CSV table of C-alpha atoms in Angstrom, one decimal:
chain,number,residue,atom,x,y,z
A,277,MET,CA,56.0,-95.2,-119.7
A,278,LEU,CA,54.2,-94.2,-116.6
A,279,LEU,CA,52.6,-97.7,-116.4
A,280,ILE,CA,56.1,-99.3,-116.6
A,281,LYS,CA,57.4,-97.0,-113.9
A,282,LEU,CA,54.5,-97.9,-111.6
A,283,ILE,CA,55.0,-101.6,-112.2
A,284,THR,CA,58.7,-101.3,-111.4
A,285,TRP,CA,58.0,-99.3,-108.2
A,286,ASN,CA,55.6,-101.9,-107.0
A,287,GLU,CA,58.5,-104.3,-106.7
A,288,GLU,CA,59.8,-104.2,-103.1
A,289,MET,CA,63.4,-105.1,-104.2
A,290,TYR,CA,63.6,-102.1,-106.5
A,291,ARG,CA,62.3,-99.7,-104.0
A,292,GLN,CA,64.9,-100.8,-101.5
A,293,LEU,CA,67.7,-100.3,-104.1
A,294,GLN,CA,66.5,-96.9,-105.3
A,295,GLY,CA,68.9,-94.1,-104.4
A,296,THR,CA,71.4,-96.4,-102.7
A,297,TYR,CA,74.2,-96.4,-105.3
A,298,PRO,CA,76.1,-93.4,-106.8
A,299,VAL,CA,75.3,-93.2,-110.5
A,300,ILE,CA,77.3,-91.7,-113.3
A,301,PHE,CA,75.2,-91.0,-116.4
A,302,MET,CA,76.5,-89.8,-119.8
A,303,SER,CA,74.9,-89.7,-123.2
A,304,PHE,CA,76.9,-89.2,-126.4
A,305,ALA,CA,73.7,-88.7,-128.4
A,306,SER,CA,74.4,-85.0,-128.9
A,307,VAL,CA,78.0,-85.4,-130.1
A,308,LYS,CA,77.3,-84.9,-133.8
A,309,THR,CA,80.4,-83.6,-135.3
A,310,GLY,CA,82.7,-85.3,-137.8
A,311,LYS,CA,85.9,-83.6,-136.5
A,312,ILE,CA,87.9,-85.4,-133.8
A,313,GLN,CA,88.8,-82.1,-132.0
A,314,GLY,CA,85.1,-81.3,-131.8
A,315,VAL,CA,84.3,-84.8,-130.4
A,316,LYS,CA,87.1,-84.5,-127.8
A,317,THR,CA,85.8,-81.1,-126.7
A,318,ALA,CA,82.2,-82.4,-126.4
A,319,VAL,CA,83.2,-85.4,-124.4
A,320,LYS,CA,85.4,-83.4,-122.0
A,321,LYS,CA,82.5,-80.9,-121.4
A,322,MET,CA,80.3,-83.9,-120.6
A,323,ILE,CA,82.9,-85.3,-118.1
A,324,ALA,CA,83.3,-81.9,-116.5
A,325,ASN,CA,79.5,-81.6,-116.0
A,326,VAL,CA,79.4,-85.0,-114.3
A,327,TYR,CA,82.1,-83.8,-111.9
A,328,LYS,CA,80.1,-80.6,-111.2
A,329,SER,CA,77.1,-82.6,-110.2
A,330,TYR,CA,79.2,-84.1,-107.3
A,331,LYS,CA,81.2,-80.9,-106.5
A,332,GLU,CA,79.8,-80.6,-102.9
A,333,MET,CA,81.2,-84.1,-102.1
A,334,ILE,CA,84.9,-83.1,-102.5
A,335,TRP,CA,84.7,-80.7,-99.5
A,336,SER,CA,84.1,-83.6,-97.2
A,337,GLU,CA,86.7,-84.4,-94.6
A,338,ARG,CA,87.2,-87.7,-96.3
A,339,PHE,CA,89.3,-85.9,-98.9
A,340,ASP,CA,92.5,-83.9,-98.7
A,341,GLU,CA,93.8,-80.9,-100.6
A,342,GLU,CA,95.5,-83.1,-103.2
A,343,ASP,CA,92.1,-84.8,-103.9
A,344,ARG,CA,90.4,-81.4,-104.3
A,345,ALA,CA,93.1,-80.1,-106.6
A,346,TYR,CA,92.7,-83.1,-108.9
A,347,PHE,CA,88.9,-82.8,-108.7
A,348,LEU,CA,89.1,-79.1,-109.8
A,349,SER,CA,91.5,-79.9,-112.6
A,350,VAL,CA,88.8,-81.9,-114.4
A,351,ASN,CA,87.3,-79.2,-116.7
A,352,LYS,CA,86.4,-78.7,-120.3
A,353,ASP,CA,90.0,-77.6,-121.0
A,354,MET,CA,91.7,-80.7,-119.6
A,355,ASP,CA,94.2,-82.6,-121.7
A,356,ASP,CA,93.5,-86.0,-123.2
A,357,ASP,CA,95.4,-87.9,-120.5
A,358,THR,CA,93.3,-86.4,-117.8
A,359,ALA,CA,90.1,-87.1,-119.7
A,360,TYR,CA,91.0,-90.8,-120.2
A,361,THR,CA,91.1,-91.4,-116.4
A,362,ALA,CA,88.6,-88.8,-115.1
A,363,ILE,CA,85.6,-91.2,-114.8
A,364,ASN,CA,87.8,-93.9,-113.2
A,365,SER,CA,89.0,-91.4,-110.6
A,366,LEU,CA,85.4,-90.1,-110.0
A,367,CYS,CA,84.3,-93.7,-109.2
A,368,PHE,CA,87.2,-93.9,-106.7
A,369,TYR,CA,86.0,-90.7,-105.0
A,370,LEU,CA,82.3,-91.8,-105.0
A,371,GLU,CA,83.2,-95.2,-103.4
A,372,ARG,CA,85.2,-93.5,-100.7
A,373,TYR,CA,82.3,-91.0,-100.0
A,374,TYR,CA,79.3,-93.3,-100.2
A,375,GLY,CA,80.9,-96.6,-99.3
A,376,LYS,CA,79.5,-98.2,-102.4
A,377,LYS,CA,80.9,-98.8,-105.9
A,378,ALA,CA,79.4,-96.7,-108.7
A,379,ILE,CA,77.0,-97.6,-111.5
A,380,ILE,CA,78.0,-96.1,-114.9
A,381,LEU,CA,75.3,-95.6,-117.6
A,382,LEU,CA,76.6,-94.6,-121.1
A,383,ASP,CA,73.9,-94.1,-123.7
A,384,GLU,CA,74.5,-94.0,-127.5
A,385,TYR,CA,78.3,-94.6,-127.1
A,386,ASP,CA,78.7,-94.9,-130.9
A,387,THR,CA,77.0,-91.7,-132.1
A,388,PRO,CA,80.3,-89.8,-132.4
A,389,MET,CA,81.8,-92.8,-134.1
A,390,GLN,CA,79.1,-92.7,-136.7
A,391,GLU,CA,79.7,-89.0,-137.4
A,392,LEU,CA,83.4,-89.5,-137.6
A,393,TRP,CA,83.1,-92.5,-140.0
A,394,ILE,CA,80.8,-90.5,-142.3
A,395,ALA,CA,83.3,-87.6,-142.3
A,396,GLY,CA,86.2,-90.0,-143.0
A,397,ASN,CA,87.9,-89.3,-139.7
A,398,TRP,CA,87.2,-92.5,-137.8
A,399,ASN,CA,90.8,-93.7,-137.6
A,400,GLU,CA,91.8,-90.5,-135.8
A,401,ALA,CA,89.4,-91.3,-133.0
A,402,VAL,CA,90.4,-94.9,-132.3
A,403,ASP,CA,93.2,-94.1,-129.8
A,404,PHE,CA,91.2,-91.5,-127.9
A,405,PHE,CA,88.1,-93.8,-127.3
A,406,ARG,CA,90.2,-96.9,-126.7
A,407,ASN,CA,92.1,-95.2,-123.9
A,408,PHE,CA,88.9,-93.7,-122.5
A,409,PHE,CA,86.9,-96.9,-122.5
A,410,ASN,CA,89.8,-99.0,-121.2
A,411,ALA,CA,90.3,-96.7,-118.1
A,412,THR,CA,86.6,-96.2,-117.5
A,413,PHE,CA,85.4,-99.8,-117.8
A,414,LYS,CA,88.3,-102.3,-117.8
A,415,THR,CA,90.9,-101.1,-115.3
A,416,ASN,CA,88.2,-99.5,-113.0
A,417,ASP,CA,88.0,-101.4,-109.7
A,418,HIS,CA,85.3,-99.1,-108.4
A,419,ILE,CA,82.3,-100.1,-110.6
A,420,TYR,CA,79.4,-102.0,-109.3
A,421,ARG,CA,77.7,-102.3,-112.7
A,422,ALA,CA,78.1,-100.6,-116.1
A,423,ILE,CA,75.7,-100.4,-119.1
A,424,ILE,CA,76.7,-99.2,-122.5
A,425,THR,CA,74.1,-98.8,-125.2
A,426,GLY,CA,74.6,-98.3,-129.0
A,427,ILE,CA,73.6,-99.6,-132.4
A,428,THR,CA,76.9,-101.3,-133.2
A,429,ARG,CA,77.9,-104.5,-131.4
A,430,ILE,CA,81.0,-103.7,-129.3
A,431,SER,CA,82.8,-107.0,-128.6
A,432,LYS,CA,85.0,-107.0,-131.7
A,433,GLU,CA,85.2,-103.2,-132.1
A,434,SER,CA,88.8,-102.0,-131.9
A,435,ILE,CA,88.1,-99.4,-129.3
A,436,PHE,CA,86.9,-102.2,-127.0
A,437,SER,CA,89.7,-104.6,-127.8
A,438,ASP,CA,91.0,-104.5,-124.3
A,439,LEU,CA,87.7,-105.3,-122.6
A,440,ASN,CA,87.2,-109.0,-122.2
A,441,ASN,CA,84.5,-109.0,-119.5
A,442,LEU,CA,81.5,-107.7,-121.5
A,443,GLU,CA,78.1,-109.3,-121.8
A,444,VAL,CA,76.7,-108.2,-125.1
A,445,VAL,CA,73.0,-108.2,-125.7
A,446,THR,CA,71.7,-107.6,-129.2
A,447,THR,CA,68.3,-107.7,-131.0
A,448,THR,CA,68.6,-111.5,-131.4
A,449,SER,CA,69.5,-112.1,-127.7
A,450,GLU,CA,67.0,-113.6,-125.3
A,451,GLU,CA,68.1,-111.5,-122.3
A,452,TYR,CA,65.7,-108.7,-121.4
A,453,ALA,CA,64.0,-109.3,-124.7
A,454,SER,CA,60.5,-108.2,-123.6
A,455,TYR,CA,61.8,-105.0,-121.9
A,456,PHE,CA,63.1,-103.1,-125.0
A,457,GLY,CA,59.7,-101.8,-126.0
A,458,PHE,CA,55.9,-102.1,-125.5
A,459,THR,CA,54.3,-105.4,-126.0
A,460,GLN,CA,51.1,-105.6,-128.1
A,461,GLU,CA,49.0,-106.2,-125.0
A,462,GLU,CA,50.4,-103.0,-123.5
A,463,VAL,CA,49.8,-101.0,-126.7
A,464,PHE,CA,46.3,-102.1,-127.2
A,465,TYR,CA,45.4,-101.4,-123.6
A,466,ALA,CA,46.9,-97.9,-124.0
A,467,LEU,CA,44.9,-97.3,-127.2
A,468,ASP,CA,41.7,-98.3,-125.5
A,469,GLU,CA,42.4,-96.0,-122.6
A,470,ALA,CA,43.1,-93.1,-125.0
A,471,GLY,CA,39.9,-93.7,-127.0
A,472,LEU,CA,41.8,-94.9,-130.0
A,473,GLY,CA,40.8,-98.6,-129.9
A,474,LYS,CA,39.6,-98.6,-133.5
A,475,GLU,CA,43.2,-97.8,-134.7
A,476,LYS,CA,44.7,-101.1,-133.4
A,477,GLN,CA,45.2,-102.6,-136.9
A,478,GLY,CA,46.6,-99.5,-138.3
A,479,VAL,CA,49.0,-99.1,-135.4
A,480,LYS,CA,50.1,-102.7,-135.7
A,481,GLU,CA,51.0,-102.1,-139.4
A,482,TRP,CA,52.7,-98.9,-138.8
A,483,TYR,CA,54.6,-99.5,-135.5
A,484,ASP,CA,54.7,-103.2,-134.8
A,485,GLY,CA,57.4,-105.6,-136.0
A,486,PHE,CA,60.4,-105.1,-133.7
A,487,THR,CA,62.0,-108.4,-132.8
A,488,PHE,CA,64.0,-109.1,-129.7
A,489,GLY,CA,65.0,-112.7,-129.2
A,490,ARG,CA,61.8,-114.8,-129.5
A,491,TYR,CA,59.5,-111.8,-128.9
A,492,THR,CA,58.1,-110.6,-132.2
A,493,ASP,CA,55.4,-108.1,-131.4
A,494,ILE,CA,57.4,-105.3,-129.9
A,495,TYR,CA,56.4,-101.6,-130.5
A,496,ASN,CA,58.6,-98.6,-130.3
A,497,PRO,CA,57.6,-96.6,-127.1
A,498,TRP,CA,58.3,-93.2,-128.6
A,499,SER,CA,56.2,-93.9,-131.7
A,500,ILE,CA,53.3,-95.1,-129.6
A,501,ALA,CA,53.5,-92.3,-127.1
A,502,SER,CA,53.6,-89.7,-129.9
A,503,PHE,CA,50.7,-91.4,-131.8
A,504,ILE,CA,48.5,-91.1,-128.7
A,505,LYS,CA,49.7,-87.6,-128.0
A,506,LYS,CA,48.8,-86.5,-131.5
A,507,LYS,CA,45.4,-88.1,-131.1
A,508,GLY,CA,45.8,-90.9,-133.7
A,509,LYS,CA,47.9,-89.2,-136.4
A,510,TYR,CA,50.2,-91.6,-138.3
A,511,ASP,CA,53.7,-90.3,-138.9
A,512,THR,CA,57.4,-91.3,-138.8
A,513,TYR,CA,57.8,-90.3,-135.2
A,514,TRP,CA,60.8,-92.5,-134.3
A,515,SER,CA,62.7,-92.2,-137.5
A,516,ASN,CA,62.3,-88.4,-137.4
A,517,THR,CA,64.2,-88.3,-134.1
A,518,SER,CA,66.9,-90.8,-134.9
A,519,GLY,CA,70.2,-90.0,-136.7
A,520,ASN,CA,70.0,-91.6,-140.1
A,521,GLY,CA,73.2,-90.2,-141.6
A,522,LEU,CA,75.2,-93.4,-141.4
A,523,VAL,CA,72.4,-95.5,-142.8
A,524,ASN,CA,71.8,-93.0,-145.6
A,525,SER,CA,75.5,-92.8,-146.5
A,526,LEU,CA,75.9,-96.6,-146.5
A,527,ILE,CA,73.0,-97.2,-148.8
A,528,GLN,CA,73.5,-94.3,-151.1
A,529,LYS,CA,77.2,-95.1,-151.6
A,530,GLY,CA,76.7,-98.9,-151.5
A,531,ASN,CA,77.2,-101.2,-154.5
A,532,SER,CA,74.4,-102.1,-157.0
A,533,GLY,CA,73.5,-105.2,-154.9
A,534,ILE,CA,72.7,-103.2,-151.9
A,535,LYS,CA,70.5,-100.8,-153.9
A,536,GLN,CA,68.7,-103.6,-155.6
A,537,THR,CA,68.0,-105.3,-152.3
A,538,MET,CA,66.6,-102.0,-150.9
A,539,GLU,CA,64.4,-101.7,-154.0
A,540,GLU,CA,63.0,-105.1,-153.2
A,541,LEU,CA,62.5,-104.3,-149.6
A,542,LEU,CA,60.5,-101.1,-150.5
A,543,LYS,CA,58.3,-103.4,-152.6
A,544,GLY,CA,57.4,-105.3,-149.4
A,545,LYS,CA,59.6,-108.3,-150.1
A,546,SER,CA,62.2,-110.1,-147.9
A,547,PHE,CA,65.7,-111.3,-148.6
A,548,THR,CA,68.2,-113.7,-147.1
A,549,ALA,CA,71.7,-112.9,-145.9
A,550,GLU,CA,74.5,-114.6,-144.0
A,551,MET,CA,75.5,-112.1,-141.3
A,552,ASP,CA,78.0,-111.6,-138.5
A,553,GLU,CA,76.4,-109.5,-135.7
A,554,GLN,CA,79.9,-108.4,-134.6
A,555,ILE,CA,80.5,-106.4,-137.8
A,556,VAL,CA,82.3,-103.1,-136.9
A,557,PHE,CA,83.0,-99.7,-138.4
A,558,SER,CA,86.1,-100.7,-140.2
A,559,GLN,CA,84.1,-103.4,-142.1
A,560,LEU,CA,81.2,-101.3,-143.2
A,561,ASP,CA,82.6,-99.8,-146.3
A,562,GLY,CA,81.8,-102.1,-149.3
A,563,ASN,CA,80.5,-105.0,-147.2
A,564,ALA,CA,76.9,-105.6,-147.9
A,565,ASN,CA,76.3,-108.0,-145.0
A,566,ALA,CA,77.8,-105.5,-142.7
A,567,VAL,CA,75.2,-103.0,-143.9
A,568,TRP,CA,72.4,-105.5,-143.2
A,569,SER,CA,73.8,-106.3,-139.8
A,570,LEU,CA,73.8,-102.6,-139.0
A,571,LEU,CA,70.2,-102.1,-140.2
A,572,LEU,CA,69.1,-105.1,-138.1
A,573,ALA,CA,70.8,-103.7,-135.0
A,574,THR,CA,69.2,-100.3,-135.5
A,575,GLY,CA,65.7,-101.7,-135.8
A,576,TYR,CA,65.2,-100.9,-139.5
A,577,LEU,CA,65.1,-104.6,-140.4
A,578,LYS,CA,63.4,-107.5,-138.6
A,579,VAL,CA,64.1,-111.2,-138.6
A,580,GLU,CA,61.4,-113.3,-140.2
A,581,LYS,CA,63.4,-116.6,-140.0
A,582,LEU,CA,66.8,-117.7,-138.8
A,583,GLU,CA,68.4,-120.9,-140.1
A,584,PHE,CA,71.7,-122.6,-139.6
A,585,ALA,CA,73.3,-123.6,-142.9
A,586,GLY,CA,76.1,-125.9,-143.8
A,587,ARG,CA,78.5,-128.0,-141.8
A,588,LEU,CA,79.7,-124.9,-140.0
A,589,MET,CA,76.2,-123.9,-139.0
A,590,LYS,CA,76.4,-120.4,-140.4
A,591,LYS,CA,73.5,-118.1,-139.4
A,592,VAL,CA,71.3,-117.2,-142.4
A,593,TYR,CA,68.7,-114.6,-141.8
A,594,THR,CA,65.5,-113.9,-143.7
A,595,LEU,CA,65.0,-110.1,-143.3
A,596,ARG,CA,62.3,-107.6,-144.1
A,597,LEU,CA,61.6,-103.9,-143.3
A,598,THR,CA,60.3,-103.6,-139.8
A,599,ASN,CA,57.0,-101.8,-140.5
A,600,MET,CA,55.3,-99.0,-142.5
A,601,GLU,CA,57.0,-96.3,-140.4
A,602,VAL,CA,60.4,-97.6,-141.5
A,603,GLU,CA,59.2,-98.1,-145.1
A,604,SER,CA,58.0,-94.5,-145.2
A,605,MET,CA,61.4,-93.3,-143.9
A,606,PHE,CA,63.4,-95.1,-146.5
A,607,SER,CA,61.0,-94.1,-149.3
A,608,ASP,CA,61.5,-90.4,-148.3
A,609,MET,CA,65.3,-91.0,-148.0
A,610,VAL,CA,65.5,-92.4,-151.6
A,611,LYS,CA,63.4,-89.5,-152.9
A,612,GLY,CA,65.8,-87.1,-151.2
A,613,TRP,CA,68.7,-88.4,-153.2
A,614,PHE,CA,67.1,-87.1,-156.4
A,615,GLY,CA,65.9,-83.8,-155.1
A,616,GLY,CA,67.2,-80.3,-155.8
A,617,GLU,CA,69.3,-79.4,-158.8
A,618,ALA,CA,70.0,-83.0,-159.8
A,619,GLU,CA,66.3,-83.7,-160.1
A,620,THR,CA,65.7,-80.6,-162.2
A,621,ALA,CA,68.6,-81.4,-164.6
A,622,TYR,CA,67.6,-85.0,-164.9
A,623,ASN,CA,63.9,-84.0,-165.7
A,624,ASP,CA,65.1,-81.5,-168.3
A,625,PHE,CA,67.1,-84.2,-170.0
A,626,ILE,CA,64.1,-86.6,-170.1
A,627,LYS,CA,61.9,-83.8,-171.4
A,628,ALA,CA,64.5,-83.1,-174.2
A,629,LEU,CA,64.7,-86.8,-175.0
A,630,LEU,CA,60.9,-87.1,-175.4
A,631,LEU,CA,60.9,-83.9,-177.6
A,632,ASN,CA,63.8,-85.2,-179.6
A,633,ASP,CA,65.7,-82.0,-178.7
A,634,LYS,CA,69.2,-83.1,-179.6
A,635,LYS,CA,70.8,-79.8,-178.7
A,636,ALA,CA,69.4,-79.7,-175.2
A,637,MET,CA,70.4,-83.4,-174.7
A,638,ASN,CA,73.9,-82.6,-175.9
A,639,ARG,CA,74.2,-79.7,-173.5
A,640,TYR,CA,73.2,-82.0,-170.6
A,641,MET,CA,75.7,-84.7,-171.6
A,642,ASN,CA,78.5,-82.2,-171.9
A,643,ARG,CA,77.8,-81.0,-168.4
A,644,VAL,CA,77.9,-84.6,-167.2
A,645,ALA,CA,81.2,-85.2,-169.0
A,646,LEU,CA,82.8,-82.1,-167.6
A,647,ALA,CA,81.8,-83.1,-164.1
A,648,THR,CA,82.9,-86.7,-164.3
A,649,PHE,CA,85.7,-87.3,-166.8
A,650,SER,CA,89.3,-86.4,-165.9
A,651,SER,CA,92.7,-87.0,-167.5
A,652,PHE,CA,93.9,-87.9,-164.0
A,653,ASP,CA,91.7,-90.9,-163.9
A,654,THR,CA,93.9,-93.0,-166.2
A,655,GLY,CA,96.3,-95.5,-164.7
A,656,ASN,CA,97.0,-99.1,-164.2
A,657,LYS,CA,93.9,-99.7,-162.1
A,658,PRO,CA,91.5,-96.7,-162.1
A,659,SER,CA,88.7,-99.1,-160.9
A,660,GLU,CA,88.3,-102.8,-160.2
A,661,TYR,CA,88.7,-103.3,-163.9
A,662,ALA,CA,92.0,-102.6,-165.7
A,663,GLU,CA,90.5,-100.5,-168.5
A,664,PRO,CA,92.2,-97.1,-168.4
A,665,GLU,CA,91.3,-96.5,-172.1
A,666,ARG,CA,87.7,-96.0,-171.3
A,667,PHE,CA,88.4,-92.4,-170.3
A,668,TYR,CA,89.8,-91.8,-173.8
A,669,HIS,CA,86.5,-93.0,-175.1
A,670,GLY,CA,84.7,-90.6,-172.8
A,671,PHE,CA,86.7,-87.6,-174.1
A,672,ALA,CA,86.1,-88.8,-177.7
A,673,PHE,CA,82.4,-89.0,-177.0
A,674,ARG,CA,82.4,-85.3,-175.9
A,675,GLY,CA,83.5,-84.2,-179.4
A,676,LYS,CA,80.5,-85.7,-181.0
A,677,SER,CA,76.9,-84.7,-181.2
A,678,VAL,CA,74.2,-86.9,-179.6
């Protein structure tokens, strides 16, 4: 990272720009609650802290008492309407004070959306974020530039439906493709400097594989920096710091096809899928290609080949797990699904089966029946198949010995 900073600083153009524009930076990375009220509270605190960083400005003679009253009204207890327009208003004040439009940097915009989706509260958040993003980015005439980062593409997302002036850059885009991580040349140079040159092949297998546009040998900076700091210890550095709750939920609750594909991926195989990179939260539930699109965007999958199929030239991707770090993360994730009491009970059943202990097997199956069968599950369409009588069979089964 230091090397990149030095290279950037050596450019005269960037040295002249440094410190000349007012900057508003926010990160939603820490907003990890699945309750909408908790999300609102966290975002409002963040906005209030941004205002505090410019609190000395408001006492300038450029502002009157009405401006100061509004400025001070932006706090953690503000109502939703004030929160919607707070960043827009701050940009107005900054332009008046500095004589230049502001730059807004919003990192991990979709972290709270992920948590809300997992908790089943996503729909409650749509209006809040739509109004906030519309006022902050669309109707704001006081922005010079704005950058929004996240793992879900935003152009079709309902909360951005009012924004029509976005330039979207994804993992398959060519723009800035070589700037999203370390190149192999940079990594190997750093390993040599750290006395870890003999680990190049291992590092390539564990941490290489990220693809951005036509660049295929991109390494995660955090993993490489951590590997060097730990003096050559291989570990899942990046995946241990990322929030995997959404990915975990989608795969665990996904259909059999998703699980079978994950099994093939963990065996080192690839698969093909026709995907739309603009898949959004409302399409994630039950849509296998939406899941693969998300895993590609988050860096857990890499593109081995991209083809255009049919008369409509649909994009067909050949995908594989990115590297051994990602493979290790998913392997641990799957093992975690079978841990705790569920694993103990399952192992007891297998032991009873091998010992031909019918009584123990019967006790286990009765516990399963009590936990899963219900007289309330009958009806015209209890599942995708119209077979309500199957629950009668379940109760009849409970009356018999194994």
